[in-house]
Amino acid sequence: MKVIVCGAGQVGASIAKHLAGENNDVTVIDIDPELIRRVHETIDVQTIVGHASQPDILEKSGANDSEMIIAVTRQDEVNMVSCQVAHSIFNIPTKIARIRSQSYLSPQWQYLFSRDNMPIDVIISPEIEIARAVTNRLHVPGATDMISFADDLVKVISLKVEKNCPIIDTPLRQLTELFPDLLLRVFAILRNDEVITVNADDQLLVDDEVFFAVESSQITRAMTAFGHEEKEARKLVIVGGGNIGLYLSSELIKESQNISLKLIEKNRKRAEFVAENLNNIVVINGDSLEKEILTEANVSNAESVIAVTNNDQVNILSSLLSKREGASRVMALLNNSTYDSLMQSLGIDAVVNPRAITVSSILQHIRRGRIKAVHSIRDGSAEILEAEALETSPLIGKTLKELSLPTGITFGAIVRDKKVIIPRGETSIAIHDKVILFAKKGMIKRVEKLFAVRLDFF
């Protein structure tokens, strides 16, 4: 596939790396020569310095025969115009744009991005995606991540295995005996920064990060099985009143009237703006690194503190100071993934990575075959996917034992007629089954082939 990526920042570079690693023909455009130099030196792609929205630059990038354009520059307007030019002049079939400003996405302008007006096929909004990721984790206290699949019938949850976990040193095959009615399957473990697929004889160790699929109605029981019985947070403090903090606060208020919500914002004008635009929230103008401000926000009694400023260091320090003051759980937004491995050892309970979230949103529209959803983990070292099995799939009618799936691919759950099935060796795949699975980086192409749609299907 021939793809143009507009923007060589963290998201653009990550997408380019994913695509290039799967032997796609990728060209990256950015106006910043330094960003382009870094991409050129580290990723096997073509690079061009220039304005991504200008027709001559797009033509130079191979727009005449490209199949997709992904516009993720820093400016919404450049992303929008890039897609418009790609459509109007070069007839590029698939156009994806990242749009940050919620003004463009307001329901009253819902026809703006129609094919007749601004023909963008997929719009990615970091604010919306991040707010969804944060609220998901707040709903499942104790989880480091939680993703919904198959119309919310299945949840994939990751959590840290702590000393009080009752199933430490227990072979995974015994989970069925211990919890016979629990629709749950462990399919991957992060151990010593290495993502590994598991088999029935593997055991969980302290400090593992475990990934499992579970029927949505059984989340509470599943968390209890792993030693987590925390209550859902109702006393919340948000650090940072930027676009993400504002949108997250508004969504939390809409979702529940039974929460106590406070927000700390350092910039006075921005704090006033947030206070004017939100009801049922206490806005505190001050520095979240100052003890007096944390005391005013009463973080010592907070059940969750969520730091979402645009500065990683502030988010880390705010979280650590809040935890020291007595906050039950802290969550930090981090753009730089190099900090990830340090967070749990420092005492930060969960990390939200905007780049990883945006990359996951884009990948689900890139994956071939009947791939419905994608969640990238550990900088693309593995993916959790939802895929639909059609009658042309080589999976149909075969049991998992007969399929002999290669190491690196694990099925976590199957949804058939809205019923969740935890796959075993004798489980067979039927037409239109939705399969939630885990695949290591080198296995993604194999997954796409397993769920490919052949021409004779039509």
GROMACS .gro file of C-alpha atoms in nm:
model
  458
    1MET     CA    1   0.000   0.000   0.000
    2LYS     CA    2   0.124   0.348  -0.085
    3VAL     CA    3   0.064   0.597   0.196
    4ILE     CA    4   0.140   0.966   0.253
    5VAL     CA    5   0.183   1.073   0.616
    6CYS     CA    6   0.154   1.448   0.672
    7GLY     CA    7   0.336   1.542   0.990
    8ALA     CA    8   0.662   1.402   1.129
    9GLY     CA    9   0.589   1.455   1.498
   10GLN     CA   10   0.547   1.170   1.748
   11VAL     CA   11   0.221   1.041   1.599
   12GLY     CA   12   0.329   1.077   1.236
   13ALA     CA   13   0.664   0.910   1.300
   14SER     CA   14   0.497   0.624   1.491
   15ILE     CA   15   0.246   0.560   1.213
   16ALA     CA   16   0.522   0.575   0.950
   17LYS     CA   17   0.728   0.325   1.152
   18HIS     CA   18   0.432   0.086   1.180
   19LEU     CA   19   0.357   0.103   0.809
   20ALA     CA   20   0.718   0.082   0.693
   21GLY     CA   21   0.774  -0.220   0.916
   22GLU     CA   22   0.498  -0.398   0.724
   23ASN     CA   23   0.658  -0.324   0.384
   24ASN     CA   24   0.427  -0.041   0.282
   25ASP     CA   25   0.550   0.240   0.056
   26VAL     CA   26   0.547   0.542   0.288
   27THR     CA   27   0.629   0.909   0.231
   28VAL     CA   28   0.643   1.154   0.522
   29ILE     CA   29   0.595   1.531   0.477
   30ASP     CA   30   0.671   1.802   0.731
   31ILE     CA   31   0.765   2.169   0.720
   32ASP     CA   32   1.024   2.119   0.996
   33PRO     CA   33   1.360   2.003   0.850
   34GLU     CA   34   1.479   1.872   1.186
   35LEU     CA   35   1.178   1.643   1.229
   36ILE     CA   36   1.219   1.518   0.874
   37ARG     CA   37   1.589   1.452   0.937
   38ARG     CA   38   1.507   1.238   1.241
   39VAL     CA   39   1.250   1.035   1.050
   40HIS     CA   40   1.485   0.991   0.754
   41GLU     CA   41   1.764   0.863   0.980
   42THR     CA   42   1.553   0.622   1.184
   43ILE     CA   43   1.278   0.489   0.955
   44ASP     CA   44   1.295   0.337   0.607
   45VAL     CA   45   1.061   0.585   0.438
   46GLN     CA   46   1.079   0.864   0.183
   47THR     CA   47   1.080   1.214   0.331
   48ILE     CA   48   0.996   1.558   0.196
   49VAL     CA   49   1.032   1.901   0.359
   50GLY     CA   50   0.737   2.121   0.268
   51HIS     CA   51   0.375   2.227   0.335
   52ALA     CA   52   0.163   1.913   0.339
   53SER     CA   53  -0.141   2.098   0.206
   54GLN     CA   54   0.024   2.230  -0.110
   55PRO     CA   55  -0.060   2.041  -0.432
   56ASP     CA   56   0.296   2.043  -0.567
   57ILE     CA   57   0.432   1.892  -0.244
   58LEU     CA   58   0.163   1.622  -0.246
   59GLU     CA   59   0.233   1.548  -0.611
   60LYS     CA   60   0.604   1.519  -0.533
   61SER     CA   61   0.511   1.275  -0.257
   62GLY     CA   62   0.340   1.043  -0.503
   63ALA     CA   63  -0.021   1.149  -0.448
   64ASN     CA   64  -0.118   1.050  -0.803
   65ASP     CA   65  -0.110   0.680  -0.716
   66SER     CA   66  -0.137   0.679  -0.336
   67GLU     CA   67  -0.411   0.479  -0.165
   68MET     CA   68  -0.422   0.671   0.163
   69ILE     CA   69  -0.328   1.003   0.320
   70ILE     CA   70  -0.293   1.041   0.698
   71ALA     CA   71  -0.279   1.405   0.806
   72VAL     CA   72  -0.147   1.448   1.161
   73THR     CA   73   0.037   1.781   1.152
   74ARG     CA   74   0.012   2.018   1.449
   75GLN     CA   75  -0.251   2.233   1.274
   76ASP     CA   76  -0.609   2.121   1.219
   77GLU     CA   77  -0.648   2.347   0.919
   78VAL     CA   78  -0.344   2.201   0.743
   79ASN     CA   79  -0.478   1.850   0.805
   80MET     CA   80  -0.818   1.943   0.666
   81VAL     CA   81  -0.685   2.116   0.355
   82SER     CA   82  -0.439   1.833   0.289
   83CYS     CA   83  -0.730   1.588   0.276
   84GLN     CA   84  -0.935   1.823   0.059
   85VAL     CA   85  -0.652   1.861  -0.194
   86ALA     CA   86  -0.585   1.486  -0.184
   87HIS     CA   87  -0.950   1.426  -0.274
   88SER     CA   88  -1.016   1.705  -0.523
   89ILE     CA   89  -0.695   1.688  -0.725
   90PHE     CA   90  -0.546   1.343  -0.669
   91ASN     CA   91  -0.854   1.134  -0.590
   92ILE     CA   92  -0.683   0.951  -0.302
   93PRO     CA   93  -0.941   0.695  -0.180
   94THR     CA   94  -0.888   0.705   0.196
   95LYS     CA   95  -0.830   1.027   0.390
   96ILE     CA   96  -0.763   1.036   0.766
   97ALA     CA   97  -0.717   1.359   0.963
   98ARG     CA   98  -0.639   1.440   1.324
   99ILE     CA   99  -0.851   1.733   1.443
  100ARG     CA  100  -0.796   1.874   1.790
  101SER     CA  101  -1.033   2.171   1.806
  102GLN     CA  102  -1.371   2.064   1.937
  103SER     CA  103  -1.529   2.361   1.756
  104TYR     CA  104  -1.497   2.175   1.424
  105LEU     CA  105  -1.653   1.864   1.579
  106SER     CA  106  -1.959   2.027   1.734
  107PRO     CA  107  -2.284   1.842   1.643
  108GLN     CA  108  -2.426   2.158   1.491
  109TRP     CA  109  -2.160   2.139   1.218
  110GLN     CA  110  -2.206   1.766   1.158
  111TYR     CA  111  -2.226   1.807   0.780
  112LEU     CA  112  -1.894   1.990   0.753
  113PHE     CA  113  -1.703   1.670   0.684
  114SER     CA  114  -1.945   1.521   0.433
  115ARG     CA  115  -1.817   1.410   0.093
  116ASP     CA  116  -1.968   1.718  -0.072
  117ASN     CA  117  -1.804   1.962   0.169
  118MET     CA  118  -1.483   1.850   0.342
  119PRO     CA  119  -1.431   1.489   0.224
  120ILE     CA  120  -1.247   1.332   0.519
  121ASP     CA  121  -1.323   0.963   0.569
  122VAL     CA  122  -1.194   0.929   0.925
  123ILE     CA  123  -1.153   1.200   1.188
  124ILE     CA  124  -0.934   1.132   1.491
  125SER     CA  125  -0.987   1.361   1.792
  126PRO     CA  126  -0.717   1.318   2.061
  127GLU     CA  127  -0.930   1.497   2.321
  128ILE     CA  128  -1.221   1.258   2.270
  129GLU     CA  129  -1.001   0.948   2.257
  130ILE     CA  130  -0.804   1.046   2.568
  131ALA     CA  131  -1.118   1.133   2.765
  132ARG     CA  132  -1.264   0.794   2.672
  133ALA     CA  133  -0.945   0.617   2.781
  134VAL     CA  134  -0.938   0.799   3.116
  135THR     CA  135  -1.306   0.738   3.195
  136ASN     CA  136  -1.267   0.370   3.105
  137ARG     CA  137  -0.989   0.335   3.360
  138LEU     CA  138  -1.184   0.526   3.623
  139HIS     CA  139  -1.470   0.277   3.579
  140VAL     CA  140  -1.233  -0.012   3.655
  141PRO     CA  141  -1.013   0.101   3.946
  142GLY     CA  142  -0.705  -0.114   3.968
  143ALA     CA  143  -0.673  -0.148   3.591
  144THR     CA  144  -0.381   0.009   3.407
  145ASP     CA  145  -0.590   0.000   3.088
  146MET     CA  146  -0.935  -0.106   2.973
  147ILE     CA  147  -1.059  -0.133   2.614
  148SER     CA  148  -1.407  -0.225   2.490
  149PHE     CA  149  -1.463  -0.463   2.201
  150ALA     CA  150  -1.754  -0.628   2.017
  151ASP     CA  151  -2.014  -0.359   2.086
  152ASP     CA  152  -1.903  -0.342   2.451
  153LEU     CA  153  -1.974  -0.711   2.515
  154VAL     CA  154  -1.606  -0.785   2.585
  155LYS     CA  155  -1.352  -0.586   2.782
  156VAL     CA  156  -0.977  -0.632   2.755
  157ILE     CA  157  -0.815  -0.525   3.080
  158SER     CA  158  -0.453  -0.489   3.182
  159LEU     CA  159  -0.342  -0.470   3.544
  160LYS     CA  160  -0.032  -0.510   3.756
  161VAL     CA  161  -0.001  -0.834   3.950
  162GLU     CA  162   0.058  -0.737   4.313
  163LYS     CA  163   0.162  -0.941   4.615
  164ASN     CA  164  -0.199  -0.982   4.731
  165CYS     CA  165  -0.306  -1.143   4.401
  166PRO     CA  166  -0.462  -1.481   4.501
  167ILE     CA  167  -0.361  -1.657   4.178
  168ILE     CA  168   0.014  -1.589   4.184
  169ASP     CA  169   0.221  -1.898   4.095
  170THR     CA  170  -0.092  -2.075   3.971
  171PRO     CA  171  -0.086  -2.238   3.624
  172LEU     CA  172  -0.332  -2.053   3.403
  173ARG     CA  173  -0.508  -2.377   3.313
  174GLN     CA  174  -0.633  -2.395   3.673
  175LEU     CA  175  -0.824  -2.065   3.643
  176THR     CA  176  -1.113  -2.253   3.483
  177GLU     CA  177  -1.125  -2.491   3.780
  178LEU     CA  178  -1.099  -2.209   4.034
  179PHE     CA  179  -1.358  -1.987   3.859
  180PRO     CA  180  -1.573  -2.223   3.646
  181ASP     CA  181  -1.840  -1.963   3.564
  182LEU     CA  182  -1.604  -1.675   3.492
  183LEU     CA  183  -1.576  -1.595   3.120
  184LEU     CA  184  -1.214  -1.481   3.126
  185ARG     CA  185  -0.895  -1.564   2.941
  186VAL     CA  186  -0.542  -1.439   3.003
  187PHE     CA  187  -0.365  -1.404   2.669
  188ALA     CA  188  -0.052  -1.196   2.729
  189ILE     CA  189   0.191  -1.084   2.999
  190LEU     CA  190   0.434  -0.793   3.008
  191ARG     CA  191   0.734  -0.913   3.207
  192ASN     CA  192   1.063  -0.724   3.236
  193ASP     CA  193   0.954  -0.494   2.950
  194GLU     CA  194   0.897  -0.793   2.720
  195VAL     CA  195   0.551  -0.877   2.586
  196ILE     CA  196   0.497  -1.253   2.586
  197THR     CA  197   0.205  -1.472   2.480
  198VAL     CA  198   0.104  -1.734   2.731
  199ASN     CA  199   0.010  -2.101   2.736
  200ALA     CA  200  -0.189  -2.305   2.985
  201ASP     CA  201   0.117  -2.393   3.193
  202ASP     CA  202   0.238  -2.035   3.244
  203GLN     CA  203   0.208  -1.871   3.585
  204LEU     CA  204   0.168  -1.511   3.696
  205LEU     CA  205   0.449  -1.347   3.891
  206VAL     CA  206   0.453  -1.036   4.111
  207ASP     CA  207   0.505  -0.719   3.903
  208ASP     CA  208   0.379  -0.880   3.581
  209GLU     CA  209   0.138  -0.669   3.381
  210VAL     CA  210  -0.129  -0.911   3.267
  211PHE     CA  211  -0.374  -0.870   2.975
  212PHE     CA  212  -0.701  -1.061   2.980
  213ALA     CA  213  -1.036  -1.067   2.799
  214VAL     CA  214  -1.355  -1.089   3.004
  215GLU     CA  215  -1.728  -1.064   2.944
  216SER     CA  216  -1.826  -0.707   3.033
  217SER     CA  217  -2.084  -0.808   3.294
  218GLN     CA  218  -1.818  -0.999   3.488
  219ILE     CA  219  -1.555  -0.728   3.529
  220THR     CA  220  -1.602  -0.695   3.906
  221ARG     CA  221  -1.560  -1.068   3.961
  222ALA     CA  222  -1.256  -1.072   3.732
  223MET     CA  223  -1.086  -0.789   3.918
  224THR     CA  224  -1.155  -0.962   4.250
  225ALA     CA  225  -0.992  -1.280   4.116
  226PHE     CA  226  -0.673  -1.077   4.065
  227GLY     CA  227  -0.694  -0.919   4.411
  228HIS     CA  228  -0.843  -0.583   4.310
  229GLU     CA  229  -1.156  -0.471   4.498
  230GLU     CA  230  -1.121  -0.093   4.478
  231LYS     CA  231  -1.439   0.113   4.452
  232GLU     CA  232  -1.507   0.339   4.157
  233ALA     CA  233  -1.377   0.690   4.225
  234ARG     CA  234  -1.627   0.966   4.309
  235LYS     CA  235  -1.389   1.231   4.446
  236LEU     CA  236  -1.174   1.346   4.156
  237VAL     CA  237  -0.909   1.614   4.099
  238ILE     CA  238  -0.797   1.702   3.746
  239VAL     CA  239  -0.465   1.882   3.699
  240GLY     CA  240  -0.462   2.089   3.380
  241GLY     CA  241  -0.740   2.292   3.222
  242GLY     CA  242  -0.627   2.271   2.859
  243ASN     CA  243  -0.833   2.114   2.582
  244ILE     CA  244  -0.796   1.765   2.728
  245GLY     CA  245  -0.875   1.871   3.086
  246LEU     CA  246  -1.175   2.076   2.972
  247TYR     CA  247  -1.322   1.800   2.757
  248LEU     CA  248  -1.255   1.530   3.018
  249SER     CA  249  -1.422   1.738   3.289
  250SER     CA  250  -1.730   1.802   3.074
  251GLU     CA  251  -1.763   1.431   2.995
  252LEU     CA  252  -1.729   1.327   3.359
  253ILE     CA  253  -1.996   1.578   3.460
  254LYS     CA  254  -2.231   1.453   3.186
  255GLU     CA  255  -2.173   1.092   3.285
  256SER     CA  256  -2.251   1.131   3.653
  257GLN     CA  257  -2.395   1.395   3.880
  258ASN     CA  258  -2.273   1.206   4.185
  259ILE     CA  259  -1.909   1.305   4.166
  260SER     CA  260  -1.706   1.574   4.338
  261LEU     CA  261  -1.484   1.730   4.074
  262LYS     CA  262  -1.207   1.987   4.117
  263LEU     CA  263  -0.968   2.120   3.855
  264ILE     CA  264  -0.632   2.294   3.902
  265GLU     CA  265  -0.513   2.531   3.628
  266LYS     CA  266  -0.203   2.747   3.654
  267ASN     CA  267  -0.296   3.010   3.392
  268ARG     CA  268  -0.546   3.257   3.536
  269LYS     CA  269  -0.725   3.341   3.210
  270ARG     CA  270  -0.758   2.975   3.121
  271ALA     CA  271  -0.887   2.895   3.471
  272GLU     CA  272  -1.153   3.166   3.430
  273PHE     CA  273  -1.245   3.027   3.088
  274VAL     CA  274  -1.289   2.676   3.228
  275ALA     CA  275  -1.498   2.805   3.520
  276GLU     CA  276  -1.724   2.996   3.281
  277ASN     CA  277  -1.779   2.697   3.056
  278LEU     CA  278  -1.837   2.422   3.312
  279ASN     CA  279  -2.093   2.380   3.587
  280ASN     CA  280  -2.069   2.162   3.898
  281ILE     CA  281  -1.692   2.193   3.919
  282VAL     CA  282  -1.453   2.383   4.148
  283VAL     CA  283  -1.173   2.549   3.948
  284ILE     CA  284  -0.858   2.642   4.140
  285ASN     CA  285  -0.610   2.885   3.984
  286GLY     CA  286  -0.262   2.782   4.097
  287ASP     CA  287   0.045   2.565   4.053
  288SER     CA  288  -0.021   2.194   4.112
  289LEU     CA  289   0.342   2.156   4.231
  290GLU     CA  290   0.274   2.378   4.534
  291LYS     CA  291   0.162   2.207   4.854
  292GLU     CA  292  -0.084   2.487   4.938
  293ILE     CA  293  -0.269   2.438   4.608
  294LEU     CA  294  -0.287   2.061   4.657
  295THR     CA  295  -0.420   2.121   5.006
  296GLU     CA  296  -0.683   2.363   4.871
  297ALA     CA  297  -0.788   2.097   4.619
  298ASN     CA  298  -0.809   1.847   4.907
  299VAL     CA  299  -0.609   1.585   4.719
  300SER     CA  300  -0.549   1.400   5.048
  301ASN     CA  301  -0.912   1.283   5.027
  302ALA     CA  302  -0.922   1.239   4.650
  303GLU     CA  303  -0.995   0.890   4.522
  304SER     CA  304  -0.830   0.973   4.188
  305VAL     CA  305  -0.603   1.253   4.069
  306ILE     CA  306  -0.564   1.279   3.690
  307ALA     CA  307  -0.279   1.499   3.563
  308VAL     CA  308  -0.335   1.604   3.200
  309THR     CA  309  -0.128   1.919   3.145
  310ASN     CA  310   0.081   1.950   2.826
  311ASN     CA  311   0.401   1.896   3.026
  312ASP     CA  312   0.507   1.539   3.109
  313GLN     CA  313   0.729   1.644   3.398
  314VAL     CA  314   0.449   1.844   3.560
  315ASN     CA  315   0.213   1.549   3.522
  316ILE     CA  316   0.462   1.310   3.682
  317LEU     CA  317   0.549   1.541   3.972
  318SER     CA  318   0.185   1.643   4.033
  319SER     CA  319   0.090   1.275   4.050
  320LEU     CA  320   0.373   1.187   4.287
  321LEU     CA  321   0.304   1.484   4.516
  322SER     CA  322  -0.068   1.400   4.520
  323LYS     CA  323   0.006   1.040   4.611
  324ARG     CA  324   0.235   1.157   4.890
  325GLU     CA  325  -0.043   1.384   5.019
  326GLY     CA  326  -0.277   1.086   5.041
  327ALA     CA  327  -0.459   1.051   4.708
  328SER     CA  328  -0.578   0.691   4.663
  329ARG     CA  329  -0.488   0.660   4.294
  330VAL     CA  330  -0.306   0.883   4.048
  331MET     CA  331  -0.305   0.884   3.669
  332ALA     CA  332  -0.065   1.079   3.448
  333LEU     CA  333  -0.079   1.176   3.082
  334LEU     CA  334   0.263   1.117   2.924
  335ASN     CA  335   0.361   1.191   2.565
  336ASN     CA  336   0.713   1.050   2.605
  337SER     CA  337   0.690   0.670   2.623
  338THR     CA  338   1.046   0.641   2.759
  339TYR     CA  339   0.903   0.718   3.104
  340ASP     CA  340   0.646   0.435   3.091
  341SER     CA  341   0.859   0.164   3.248
  342LEU     CA  342   0.938   0.388   3.548
  343MET     CA  343   0.584   0.487   3.638
  344GLN     CA  344   0.465   0.191   3.842
  345SER     CA  345   0.790   0.173   4.038
  346LEU     CA  346   0.744   0.541   4.125
  347GLY     CA  347   0.390   0.480   4.247
  348ILE     CA  348   0.188   0.617   3.954
  349ASP     CA  349  -0.105   0.381   3.908
  350ALA     CA  350  -0.189   0.438   3.542
  351VAL     CA  351  -0.042   0.617   3.242
  352VAL     CA  352  -0.232   0.764   2.947
  353ASN     CA  353  -0.026   0.801   2.629
  354PRO     CA  354  -0.195   1.032   2.372
  355ARG     CA  355   0.037   0.916   2.097
  356ALA     CA  356  -0.040   0.548   2.155
  357ILE     CA  357  -0.414   0.620   2.170
  358THR     CA  358  -0.408   0.818   1.844
  359VAL     CA  359  -0.193   0.556   1.670
  360SER     CA  360  -0.438   0.281   1.777
  361SER     CA  361  -0.730   0.482   1.637
  362ILE     CA  362  -0.555   0.523   1.304
  363LEU     CA  363  -0.435   0.162   1.279
  364GLN     CA  364  -0.785   0.019   1.283
  365HIS     CA  365  -0.851   0.201   0.955
  366ILE     CA  366  -0.525   0.079   0.804
  367ARG     CA  367  -0.546  -0.290   0.889
  368ARG     CA  368  -0.658  -0.509   0.599
  369GLY     CA  369  -0.916  -0.786   0.624
  370ARG     CA  370  -1.223  -0.760   0.844
  371ILE     CA  371  -1.042  -0.583   1.128
  372LYS     CA  372  -1.295  -0.387   1.334
  373ALA     CA  373  -1.078  -0.241   1.610
  374VAL     CA  374  -0.712  -0.217   1.706
  375HIS     CA  375  -0.531  -0.130   2.028
  376SER     CA  376  -0.153  -0.094   2.004
  377ILE     CA  377   0.057  -0.173   2.311
  378ARG     CA  378   0.419  -0.099   2.398
  379ASP     CA  379   0.500   0.115   2.095
  380GLY     CA  380   0.359  -0.136   1.851
  381SER     CA  381   0.535  -0.443   1.992
  382ALA     CA  382   0.193  -0.609   1.991
  383GLU     CA  383  -0.171  -0.536   1.909
  384ILE     CA  384  -0.508  -0.640   2.047
  385LEU     CA  385  -0.756  -0.667   1.761
  386GLU     CA  386  -1.121  -0.738   1.695
  387ALA     CA  387  -1.186  -0.915   1.364
  388GLU     CA  388  -1.489  -1.066   1.194
  389ALA     CA  389  -1.471  -1.412   1.037
  390LEU     CA  390  -1.642  -1.422   0.697
  391GLU     CA  391  -1.727  -1.735   0.499
  392THR     CA  392  -1.411  -1.695   0.289
  393SER     CA  393  -1.186  -1.704   0.597
  394PRO     CA  394  -0.964  -2.013   0.636
  395LEU     CA  395  -1.076  -2.019   1.001
  396ILE     CA  396  -1.436  -2.123   0.935
  397GLY     CA  397  -1.537  -2.463   1.063
  398LYS     CA  398  -1.201  -2.540   1.220
  399THR     CA  399  -1.125  -2.581   1.588
  400LEU     CA  400  -0.841  -2.386   1.746
  401LYS     CA  401  -0.656  -2.715   1.791
  402GLU     CA  402  -0.682  -2.781   1.417
  403LEU     CA  403  -0.571  -2.430   1.330
  404SER     CA  404  -0.243  -2.464   1.523
  405LEU     CA  405  -0.206  -2.089   1.559
  406PRO     CA  406   0.159  -1.982   1.559
  407THR     CA  407   0.329  -1.856   1.874
  408GLY     CA  408   0.252  -1.486   1.892
  409ILE     CA  409  -0.121  -1.512   1.816
  410THR     CA  410  -0.369  -1.587   2.096
  411PHE     CA  411  -0.748  -1.579   2.079
  412GLY     CA  412  -0.896  -1.413   2.389
  413ALA     CA  413  -1.271  -1.420   2.326
  414ILE     CA  414  -1.529  -1.497   2.057
  415VAL     CA  415  -1.866  -1.324   2.028
  416ARG     CA  416  -2.136  -1.521   1.845
  417ASP     CA  417  -2.493  -1.387   1.827
  418LYS     CA  418  -2.413  -1.148   2.113
  419LYS     CA  419  -2.296  -1.436   2.332
  420VAL     CA  420  -1.939  -1.436   2.468
  421ILE     CA  421  -1.740  -1.758   2.429
  422ILE     CA  422  -1.400  -1.813   2.589
  423PRO     CA  423  -1.208  -2.017   2.329
  424ARG     CA  424  -1.063  -2.358   2.413
  425GLY     CA  425  -0.882  -2.608   2.193
  426GLU     CA  426  -1.207  -2.769   2.077
  427THR     CA  427  -1.380  -2.433   2.004
  428SER     CA  428  -1.456  -2.386   1.633
  429ILE     CA  429  -1.498  -2.059   1.442
  430ALA     CA  430  -1.833  -1.984   1.273
  431ILE     CA  431  -1.929  -1.733   1.003
  432HIS     CA  432  -1.966  -1.378   1.142
  433ASP     CA  433  -1.796  -1.461   1.470
  434LYS     CA  434  -1.620  -1.160   1.618
  435VAL     CA  435  -1.281  -1.266   1.748
  436ILE     CA  436  -1.083  -1.063   2.002
  437LEU     CA  437  -0.720  -1.166   1.976
  438PHE     CA  438  -0.366  -1.072   2.070
  439ALA     CA  439  -0.089  -1.062   1.809
  440LYS     CA  440   0.279  -0.979   1.842
  441LYS     CA  441   0.428  -0.741   1.588
  442GLY     CA  442   0.559  -1.005   1.349
  443MET     CA  443   0.221  -1.180   1.335
  444ILE     CA  444   0.001  -0.889   1.219
  445LYS     CA  445   0.017  -0.982   0.850
  446ARG     CA  446  -0.076  -1.340   0.940
  447VAL     CA  447  -0.383  -1.213   1.126
  448GLU     CA  448  -0.487  -1.000   0.828
  449LYS     CA  449  -0.470  -1.309   0.603
  450LEU     CA  450  -0.675  -1.515   0.848
  451PHE     CA  451  -0.956  -1.259   0.824
  452ALA     CA  452  -0.905  -1.155   0.460
  453VAL     CA  453  -1.199  -1.100   0.224
  454ARG     CA  454  -1.140  -1.275  -0.111
  455LEU     CA  455  -1.290  -1.145  -0.435
  456ASP     CA  456  -1.509  -1.450  -0.476
  457PHE     CA  457  -1.695  -1.341  -0.162
  458PHE     CA  458  -1.862  -1.071  -0.373
   0.00000   0.00000   0.00000
